[in-house]
């Protein structure tokens, strides 16, 4: 299936989520295409832009029908800011009365900055893949400066946000986690979430499941001290410890 020129290339729709947009009942629209190639990527079918799987008009029709029930729409991917049609898609979504959230890898600060400046976003989750200077090692692309700029723009915008890092111990070491923490702390954010890698479909199918400890106590202690709103996802035991 192909999509119309100038329309976003949609790879999927999650019709309901209670966890991707804080305090809002939302859906997630997955846009195709990504500039990175993270080994642990759980959406390998979305990294190539290809052609659309769902026409944008069908998404709009769905959003129209869900008005009054859904409150927000999250654009995810792939990398949603990779598409220059994102802004028009967000305008369409706002026109239907929805709040808009964005999940991004921060690779395109100019695009993100424009949306922030025009107050088009109510929430942004920015993935920090690696500490500054190591992006090429994990993603294949040295976008360190772009991510730094996106992070700075996001914090300066004062729009609700979170920074988050996916951890697979063979790819992201404890030293890296601490360096990412120091980097984010230096920018002044209070919200940082570590996400435990979840076994399943990945861009690199040879990536093994996590069998041992993925987050040491000393790292956890340090991050809890650094970030008043530190969080963990994907590990019920660690989440329980955090709540204690
Ligand atoms: S995990 Fe990496 S490769 Fe996959 S969509 Fe996100 S940024 Fe792109």
PDB file of C-alpha atoms and ligand atoms in Angstrom:
ATOM      1  CA  UNK A   1       0.000   0.000   0.000  1.00  0.00           C
ATOM      2  CA  UNK A   2       1.318   3.495  -0.766  1.00  0.00           C
ATOM      3  CA  UNK A   3       0.450   6.759   0.918  1.00  0.00           C
ATOM      4  CA  UNK A   4      -0.239  10.128  -0.676  1.00  0.00           C
ATOM      5  CA  UNK A   5       2.678  12.513  -1.232  1.00  0.00           C
ATOM      6  CA  UNK A   6       2.973  15.026   1.594  1.00  0.00           C
ATOM      7  CA  UNK A   7       1.178  12.719   4.003  1.00  0.00           C
ATOM      8  CA  UNK A   8       2.965  10.929   6.831  1.00  0.00           C
ATOM      9  CA  UNK A   9       4.034   7.346   6.178  1.00  0.00           C
ATOM     10  CA  UNK A  10       2.314   5.359   8.911  1.00  0.00           C
ATOM     11  CA  UNK A  11       3.577   1.923   9.894  1.00  0.00           C
ATOM     12  CA  UNK A  12       1.100   1.111  12.644  1.00  0.00           C
ATOM     13  CA  UNK A  13      -1.492   2.235  15.172  1.00  0.00           C
ATOM     14  CA  UNK A  14      -1.872   1.220  18.795  1.00  0.00           C
ATOM     15  CA  UNK A  15      -5.480   2.220  19.462  1.00  0.00           C
ATOM     16  CA  UNK A  16      -5.180   2.534  23.233  1.00  0.00           C
ATOM     17  CA  UNK A  17      -2.418   3.190  25.754  1.00  0.00           C
ATOM     18  CA  UNK A  18      -2.502   4.298  29.368  1.00  0.00           C
ATOM     19  CA  UNK A  19       1.289   4.432  29.778  1.00  0.00           C
ATOM     20  CA  UNK A  20       2.779   6.335  26.865  1.00  0.00           C
ATOM     21  CA  UNK A  21       1.326   9.777  27.576  1.00  0.00           C
ATOM     22  CA  UNK A  22       1.285  10.814  31.256  1.00  0.00           C
ATOM     23  CA  UNK A  23      -2.219  11.312  32.693  1.00  0.00           C
ATOM     24  CA  UNK A  24      -3.893  10.891  29.302  1.00  0.00           C
ATOM     25  CA  UNK A  25      -5.781   8.096  27.622  1.00  0.00           C
ATOM     26  CA  UNK A  26      -4.053   7.972  24.281  1.00  0.00           C
ATOM     27  CA  UNK A  27      -3.263   6.071  21.119  1.00  0.00           C
ATOM     28  CA  UNK A  28       0.126   5.691  19.458  1.00  0.00           C
ATOM     29  CA  UNK A  29       0.773   6.350  15.773  1.00  0.00           C
ATOM     30  CA  UNK A  30       3.970   4.717  14.524  1.00  0.00           C
ATOM     31  CA  UNK A  31       5.668   6.555  11.691  1.00  0.00           C
ATOM     32  CA  UNK A  32       8.022   4.703   9.394  1.00  0.00           C
ATOM     33  CA  UNK A  33      11.720   5.381   8.898  1.00  0.00           C
ATOM     34  CA  UNK A  34      14.621   5.874  11.260  1.00  0.00           C
ATOM     35  CA  UNK A  35      18.104   7.291  10.840  1.00  0.00           C
ATOM     36  CA  UNK A  36      19.587   4.962  13.480  1.00  0.00           C
ATOM     37  CA  UNK A  37      20.124   1.210  13.650  1.00  0.00           C
ATOM     38  CA  UNK A  38      20.060   0.243  17.325  1.00  0.00           C
ATOM     39  CA  UNK A  39      20.733  -3.464  17.747  1.00  0.00           C
ATOM     40  CA  UNK A  40      18.013  -3.795  20.394  1.00  0.00           C
ATOM     41  CA  UNK A  41      15.322  -2.074  18.280  1.00  0.00           C
ATOM     42  CA  UNK A  42      11.970  -3.767  18.856  1.00  0.00           C
ATOM     43  CA  UNK A  43      10.411  -2.285  15.714  1.00  0.00           C
ATOM     44  CA  UNK A  44      12.823  -3.449  12.999  1.00  0.00           C
ATOM     45  CA  UNK A  45      10.017  -3.438  10.426  1.00  0.00           C
ATOM     46  CA  UNK A  46       9.672   0.317  10.913  1.00  0.00           C
ATOM     47  CA  UNK A  47      13.263   1.473  10.412  1.00  0.00           C
ATOM     48  CA  UNK A  48      12.947   1.619   6.613  1.00  0.00           C
ATOM     49  CA  UNK A  49      10.592   4.328   5.395  1.00  0.00           C
ATOM     50  CA  UNK A  50       9.103   2.180   2.656  1.00  0.00           C
ATOM     51  CA  UNK A  51       5.481   2.843   1.888  1.00  0.00           C
ATOM     52  CA  UNK A  52       2.656   3.389   4.309  1.00  0.00           C
ATOM     53  CA  UNK A  53       0.774   0.491   5.895  1.00  0.00           C
ATOM     54  CA  UNK A  54      -2.179   2.643   6.969  1.00  0.00           C
ATOM     55  CA  UNK A  55      -3.252   5.709   4.970  1.00  0.00           C
ATOM     56  CA  UNK A  56      -3.128   8.916   7.007  1.00  0.00           C
ATOM     57  CA  UNK A  57      -6.774   9.590   6.174  1.00  0.00           C
ATOM     58  CA  UNK A  58      -7.693   6.318   7.912  1.00  0.00           C
ATOM     59  CA  UNK A  59      -5.816   7.471  11.007  1.00  0.00           C
ATOM     60  CA  UNK A  60      -7.692  10.769  10.932  1.00  0.00           C
ATOM     61  CA  UNK A  61     -11.000   8.929  10.567  1.00  0.00           C
ATOM     62  CA  UNK A  62     -10.075   6.772  13.580  1.00  0.00           C
ATOM     63  CA  UNK A  63      -9.171   9.861  15.622  1.00  0.00           C
ATOM     64  CA  UNK A  64     -12.411  11.534  14.627  1.00  0.00           C
ATOM     65  CA  UNK A  65     -14.404   8.528  15.851  1.00  0.00           C
ATOM     66  CA  UNK A  66     -12.519   8.409  19.170  1.00  0.00           C
ATOM     67  CA  UNK A  67     -13.052  12.057  20.067  1.00  0.00           C
ATOM     68  CA  UNK A  68     -14.417  12.327  23.584  1.00  0.00           C
ATOM     69  CA  UNK A  69     -12.782   9.052  24.620  1.00  0.00           C
ATOM     70  CA  UNK A  70      -9.118   9.418  23.699  1.00  0.00           C
ATOM     71  CA  UNK A  71      -7.361  12.521  24.986  1.00  0.00           C
ATOM     72  CA  UNK A  72      -3.972  12.318  23.355  1.00  0.00           C
ATOM     73  CA  UNK A  73      -2.043  11.030  20.367  1.00  0.00           C
ATOM     74  CA  UNK A  74       1.582   9.945  20.677  1.00  0.00           C
ATOM     75  CA  UNK A  75       3.770   9.988  17.587  1.00  0.00           C
ATOM     76  CA  UNK A  76       6.397   7.273  17.786  1.00  0.00           C
ATOM     77  CA  UNK A  77       8.287   5.142  15.323  1.00  0.00           C
ATOM     78  CA  UNK A  78      10.690   4.440  13.774  1.00  0.00           C
ATOM     79  CA  UNK A  79      11.754   8.007  14.369  1.00  0.00           C
ATOM     80  CA  UNK A  80       8.832  10.393  13.875  1.00  0.00           C
ATOM     81  CA  UNK A  81      11.014  13.479  13.362  1.00  0.00           C
ATOM     82  CA  UNK A  82      12.690  11.677  10.434  1.00  0.00           C
ATOM     83  CA  UNK A  83       9.626  12.554   8.317  1.00  0.00           C
ATOM     84  CA  UNK A  84       9.174  16.123   7.149  1.00  0.00           C
ATOM     85  CA  UNK A  85       5.418  15.510   7.123  1.00  0.00           C
ATOM     86  CA  UNK A  86       5.344  15.216  10.924  1.00  0.00           C
ATOM     87  CA  UNK A  87       4.453  18.830  11.492  1.00  0.00           C
ATOM     88  CA  UNK A  88       1.410  18.690   9.187  1.00  0.00           C
ATOM     89  CA  UNK A  89       0.305  15.448  10.857  1.00  0.00           C
ATOM     90  CA  UNK A  90       0.517  17.124  14.249  1.00  0.00           C
ATOM     91  CA  UNK A  91      -1.506  20.099  13.018  1.00  0.00           C
ATOM     92  CA  UNK A  92      -4.216  17.715  11.752  1.00  0.00           C
ATOM     93  CA  UNK A  93      -4.227  15.990  15.133  1.00  0.00           C
ATOM     94  CA  UNK A  94      -4.406  19.208  17.133  1.00  0.00           C
ATOM     95  CA  UNK A  95      -7.267  20.400  14.925  1.00  0.00           C
ATOM     96  CA  UNK A  96      -9.279  17.378  16.090  1.00  0.00           C
ATOM     97  CA  UNK A  97      -8.813  18.505  19.680  1.00  0.00           C
ATOM     98  CA  UNK A  98      -6.129  16.073  20.810  1.00  0.00           C
ATOM     99  CA  UNK A  99      -3.049  16.757  22.892  1.00  0.00           C
ATOM    100  CA  UNK A 100       0.097  15.532  21.145  1.00  0.00           C
ATOM    101  CA  UNK A 101       2.991  13.574  22.598  1.00  0.00           C
ATOM    102  CA  UNK A 102       6.233  12.648  20.868  1.00  0.00           C
ATOM    103  CA  UNK A 103       8.715   9.815  21.369  1.00  0.00           C
ATOM    104  CA  UNK A 104      11.989  10.718  19.689  1.00  0.00           C
ATOM    105  CA  UNK A 105      15.673   9.858  19.508  1.00  0.00           C
ATOM    106  CA  UNK A 106      16.559  13.553  19.335  1.00  0.00           C
ATOM    107  CA  UNK A 107      18.415  13.336  16.037  1.00  0.00           C
ATOM    108  CA  UNK A 108      16.688  16.336  14.460  1.00  0.00           C
ATOM    109  CA  UNK A 109      16.841  19.246  16.921  1.00  0.00           C
ATOM    110  CA  UNK A 110      15.679  21.807  14.374  1.00  0.00           C
ATOM    111  CA  UNK A 111      12.423  19.932  13.781  1.00  0.00           C
ATOM    112  CA  UNK A 112      11.914  19.238  17.482  1.00  0.00           C
ATOM    113  CA  UNK A 113      12.839  22.822  18.379  1.00  0.00           C
ATOM    114  CA  UNK A 114      10.238  24.231  15.975  1.00  0.00           C
ATOM    115  CA  UNK A 115       7.488  22.106  17.496  1.00  0.00           C
ATOM    116  CA  UNK A 116       8.549  23.071  21.010  1.00  0.00           C
ATOM    117  CA  UNK A 117       8.744  26.742  20.154  1.00  0.00           C
ATOM    118  CA  UNK A 118       5.253  26.717  18.690  1.00  0.00           C
ATOM    119  CA  UNK A 119       3.977  24.812  21.752  1.00  0.00           C
ATOM    120  CA  UNK A 120       2.612  21.985  19.641  1.00  0.00           C
ATOM    121  CA  UNK A 121       3.628  19.240  22.074  1.00  0.00           C
ATOM    122  CA  UNK A 122       2.278  18.433  25.532  1.00  0.00           C
ATOM    123  CA  UNK A 123       4.816  15.697  26.299  1.00  0.00           C
ATOM    124  CA  UNK A 124       8.127  14.505  24.884  1.00  0.00           C
ATOM    125  CA  UNK A 125      10.046  11.328  25.721  1.00  0.00           C
ATOM    126  CA  UNK A 126      13.635  11.620  24.497  1.00  0.00           C
ATOM    127  CA  UNK A 127      15.665   8.420  24.204  1.00  0.00           C
ATOM    128  CA  UNK A 128      19.284   8.752  25.239  1.00  0.00           C
ATOM    129  CA  UNK A 129      20.985   5.797  23.589  1.00  0.00           C
ATOM    130  CA  UNK A 130      24.552   6.301  24.754  1.00  0.00           C
ATOM    131  CA  UNK A 131      26.686   8.852  26.595  1.00  0.00           C
ATOM    132  CA  UNK A 132      28.052  11.768  24.538  1.00  0.00           C
ATOM    133  CA  UNK A 133      30.861  10.524  22.333  1.00  0.00           C
ATOM    134  CA  UNK A 134      29.563   6.960  22.018  1.00  0.00           C
ATOM    135  CA  UNK A 135      26.504   7.195  19.784  1.00  0.00           C
ATOM    136  CA  UNK A 136      28.228   5.623  16.808  1.00  0.00           C
ATOM    137  CA  UNK A 137      29.101   2.557  18.924  1.00  0.00           C
ATOM    138  CA  UNK A 138      25.467   1.763  19.670  1.00  0.00           C
ATOM    139  CA  UNK A 139      23.456   3.270  16.833  1.00  0.00           C
ATOM    140  CA  UNK A 140      25.927   3.337  13.955  1.00  0.00           C
ATOM    141  CA  UNK A 141      25.493   7.108  13.579  1.00  0.00           C
ATOM    142  CA  UNK A 142      27.400   9.896  15.434  1.00  0.00           C
ATOM    143  CA  UNK A 143      24.465  12.126  16.341  1.00  0.00           C
ATOM    144  CA  UNK A 144      25.929  13.105  19.737  1.00  0.00           C
ATOM    145  CA  UNK A 145      25.811  16.879  19.112  1.00  0.00           C
ATOM    146  CA  UNK A 146      22.253  16.722  17.750  1.00  0.00           C
ATOM    147  CA  UNK A 147      20.997  14.803  20.771  1.00  0.00           C
ATOM    148  CA  UNK A 148      22.700  17.227  23.137  1.00  0.00           C
ATOM    149  CA  UNK A 149      20.983  20.130  21.371  1.00  0.00           C
ATOM    150  CA  UNK A 150      17.587  18.376  21.431  1.00  0.00           C
ATOM    151  CA  UNK A 151      17.965  17.681  25.149  1.00  0.00           C
ATOM    152  CA  UNK A 152      18.846  21.291  25.837  1.00  0.00           C
ATOM    153  CA  UNK A 153      15.913  22.591  23.781  1.00  0.00           C
ATOM    154  CA  UNK A 154      13.548  20.224  25.547  1.00  0.00           C
ATOM    155  CA  UNK A 155      14.622  21.259  29.030  1.00  0.00           C
ATOM    156  CA  UNK A 156      14.569  24.958  28.112  1.00  0.00           C
ATOM    157  CA  UNK A 157      11.023  24.568  26.722  1.00  0.00           C
ATOM    158  CA  UNK A 158       9.698  23.548  30.163  1.00  0.00           C
ATOM    159  CA  UNK A 159       7.309  21.169  28.366  1.00  0.00           C
ATOM    160  CA  UNK A 160       6.634  17.968  30.290  1.00  0.00           C
ATOM    161  CA  UNK A 161       9.252  15.404  29.363  1.00  0.00           C
ATOM    162  CA  UNK A 162      11.265  12.401  30.321  1.00  0.00           C
ATOM    163  CA  UNK A 163      14.659  11.148  29.293  1.00  0.00           C
ATOM    164  CA  UNK A 164      15.018   7.427  29.032  1.00  0.00           C
ATOM    165  CA  UNK A 165      17.647   4.854  28.249  1.00  0.00           C
ATOM    166  CA  UNK A 166      17.151   1.240  27.196  1.00  0.00           C
ATOM    167  CA  UNK A 167      19.662  -1.032  28.880  1.00  0.00           C
ATOM    168  CA  UNK A 168      21.006  -4.324  27.589  1.00  0.00           C
ATOM    169  CA  UNK A 169      24.144  -5.096  29.621  1.00  0.00           C
ATOM    170  CA  UNK A 170      26.158  -6.224  26.608  1.00  0.00           C
ATOM    171  CA  UNK A 171      25.469  -2.908  24.842  1.00  0.00           C
ATOM    172  CA  UNK A 172      25.116  -0.366  27.662  1.00  0.00           C
ATOM    173  CA  UNK A 173      27.624  -0.747  30.490  1.00  0.00           C
ATOM    174  CA  UNK A 174      27.227   0.535  34.086  1.00  0.00           C
ATOM    175  CA  UNK A 175      29.877   3.164  33.265  1.00  0.00           C
ATOM    176  CA  UNK A 176      27.793   4.347  30.324  1.00  0.00           C
ATOM    177  CA  UNK A 177      24.676   4.563  32.479  1.00  0.00           C
ATOM    178  CA  UNK A 178      26.525   6.710  34.997  1.00  0.00           C
ATOM    179  CA  UNK A 179      27.920   8.920  32.229  1.00  0.00           C
ATOM    180  CA  UNK A 180      24.426   9.379  30.788  1.00  0.00           C
ATOM    181  CA  UNK A 181      23.186  10.240  34.281  1.00  0.00           C
ATOM    182  CA  UNK A 182      25.941  12.834  34.721  1.00  0.00           C
ATOM    183  CA  UNK A 183      25.190  14.276  31.288  1.00  0.00           C
ATOM    184  CA  UNK A 184      21.469  14.643  32.045  1.00  0.00           C
ATOM    185  CA  UNK A 185      22.123  15.970  35.522  1.00  0.00           C
ATOM    186  CA  UNK A 186      24.399  18.658  34.041  1.00  0.00           C
ATOM    187  CA  UNK A 187      21.495  19.742  31.810  1.00  0.00           C
ATOM    188  CA  UNK A 188      19.223  20.096  34.808  1.00  0.00           C
ATOM    189  CA  UNK A 189      16.511  17.504  34.246  1.00  0.00           C
ATOM    190  CA  UNK A 190      14.826  15.739  37.151  1.00  0.00           C
ATOM    191  CA  UNK A 191      13.185  12.886  35.207  1.00  0.00           C
ATOM    192  CA  UNK A 192      15.235   9.921  34.004  1.00  0.00           C
ATOM    193  CA  UNK A 193      13.933   6.406  33.322  1.00  0.00           C
ATOM    194  CA  UNK A 194      15.894   3.222  32.703  1.00  0.00           C
ATOM    195  CA  UNK A 195      14.106   0.625  30.595  1.00  0.00           C
ATOM    196  CA  UNK A 196      15.223  -2.971  30.828  1.00  0.00           C
ATOM    197  CA  UNK A 197      15.655  -4.564  27.401  1.00  0.00           C
ATOM    198  CA  UNK A 198      12.785  -6.961  26.738  1.00  0.00           C
ATOM    199  CA  UNK A 199      13.378 -10.201  24.927  1.00  0.00           C
ATOM    200  CA  UNK A 200      11.609 -10.555  21.582  1.00  0.00           C
ATOM    201  CA  UNK A 201      11.895  -9.409  18.016  1.00  0.00           C
ATOM    202  CA  UNK A 202      14.987  -7.204  17.573  1.00  0.00           C
ATOM    203  CA  UNK A 203      16.896  -5.583  14.729  1.00  0.00           C
ATOM    204  CA  UNK A 204      19.872  -7.778  15.645  1.00  0.00           C
ATOM    205  CA  UNK A 205      18.361 -11.234  16.146  1.00  0.00           C
ATOM    206  CA  UNK A 206      21.612 -12.516  17.679  1.00  0.00           C
ATOM    207  CA  UNK A 207      21.189 -10.276  20.720  1.00  0.00           C
ATOM    208  CA  UNK A 208      20.893 -12.670  23.688  1.00  0.00           C
ATOM    209  CA  UNK A 209      18.232 -12.365  26.388  1.00  0.00           C
ATOM    210  CA  UNK A 210      19.317 -10.839  29.696  1.00  0.00           C
ATOM    211  CA  UNK A 211      20.012 -13.669  32.111  1.00  0.00           C
ATOM    212  CA  UNK A 212      21.793 -12.012  35.060  1.00  0.00           C
ATOM    213  CA  UNK A 213      21.715  -8.663  36.795  1.00  0.00           C
ATOM    214  CA  UNK A 214      21.164  -5.735  34.467  1.00  0.00           C
ATOM    215  CA  UNK A 215      21.380  -2.869  36.943  1.00  0.00           C
ATOM    216  CA  UNK A 216      23.865  -2.825  39.833  1.00  0.00           C
ATOM    217  CA  UNK A 217      22.932  -1.475  43.270  1.00  0.00           C
ATOM    218  CA  UNK A 218      25.587   1.265  43.205  1.00  0.00           C
ATOM    219  CA  UNK A 219      24.303   2.574  39.864  1.00  0.00           C
ATOM    220  CA  UNK A 220      20.745   2.524  41.148  1.00  0.00           C
ATOM    221  CA  UNK A 221      21.718   4.383  44.331  1.00  0.00           C
ATOM    222  CA  UNK A 222      23.581   7.057  42.389  1.00  0.00           C
ATOM    223  CA  UNK A 223      20.715   7.664  39.965  1.00  0.00           C
ATOM    224  CA  UNK A 224      18.174   7.823  42.756  1.00  0.00           C
ATOM    225  CA  UNK A 225      20.289  10.537  44.362  1.00  0.00           C
ATOM    226  CA  UNK A 226      20.724  12.449  41.126  1.00  0.00           C
ATOM    227  CA  UNK A 227      17.131  12.413  39.872  1.00  0.00           C
ATOM    228  CA  UNK A 228      14.167  13.182  42.115  1.00  0.00           C
ATOM    229  CA  UNK A 229      11.897  11.509  39.542  1.00  0.00           C
ATOM    230  CA  UNK A 230      14.067   8.545  38.621  1.00  0.00           C
ATOM    231  CA  UNK A 231      12.170   5.499  37.322  1.00  0.00           C
ATOM    232  CA  UNK A 232      12.587   1.945  36.067  1.00  0.00           C
ATOM    233  CA  UNK A 233      10.505   0.056  33.519  1.00  0.00           C
ATOM    234  CA  UNK A 234      10.429  -3.591  32.555  1.00  0.00           C
ATOM    235  CA  UNK A 235      11.713  -5.054  35.823  1.00  0.00           C
ATOM    236  CA  UNK A 236       9.007  -5.507  38.481  1.00  0.00           C
ATOM    237  CA  UNK A 237      11.569  -6.391  41.200  1.00  0.00           C
ATOM    238  CA  UNK A 238      13.625  -3.261  40.665  1.00  0.00           C
ATOM    239  CA  UNK A 239      10.453  -1.167  40.389  1.00  0.00           C
ATOM    240  CA  UNK A 240       9.366  -2.551  43.774  1.00  0.00           C
ATOM    241  CA  UNK A 241      12.771  -1.725  45.314  1.00  0.00           C
ATOM    242  CA  UNK A 242      12.458   1.780  43.995  1.00  0.00           C
ATOM    243  CA  UNK A 243       9.070   2.217  45.596  1.00  0.00           C
ATOM    244  CA  UNK A 244      10.396   1.022  48.992  1.00  0.00           C
TER     245      UNK A 244
HETATM  246  S1  LIG B   1      15.222   1.773  18.653  1.00  0.00           S
HETATM  247 FE1  LIG B   1      16.791   2.833  17.428  1.00  0.00          FE
HETATM  248  S2  LIG B   1      16.604   1.940  15.355  1.00  0.00           S
HETATM  249 FE2  LIG B   1      14.715   1.430  16.463  1.00  0.00          FE
HETATM  250  S3  LIG B   1      13.297   3.045  15.935  1.00  0.00           S
HETATM  251 FE3  LIG B   1      14.263   3.643  17.877  1.00  0.00          FE
HETATM  252  S4  LIG B   1      16.023   4.916  17.265  1.00  0.00           S
HETATM  253 FE4  LIG B   1      15.342   3.799  15.435  1.00  0.00          FE
END
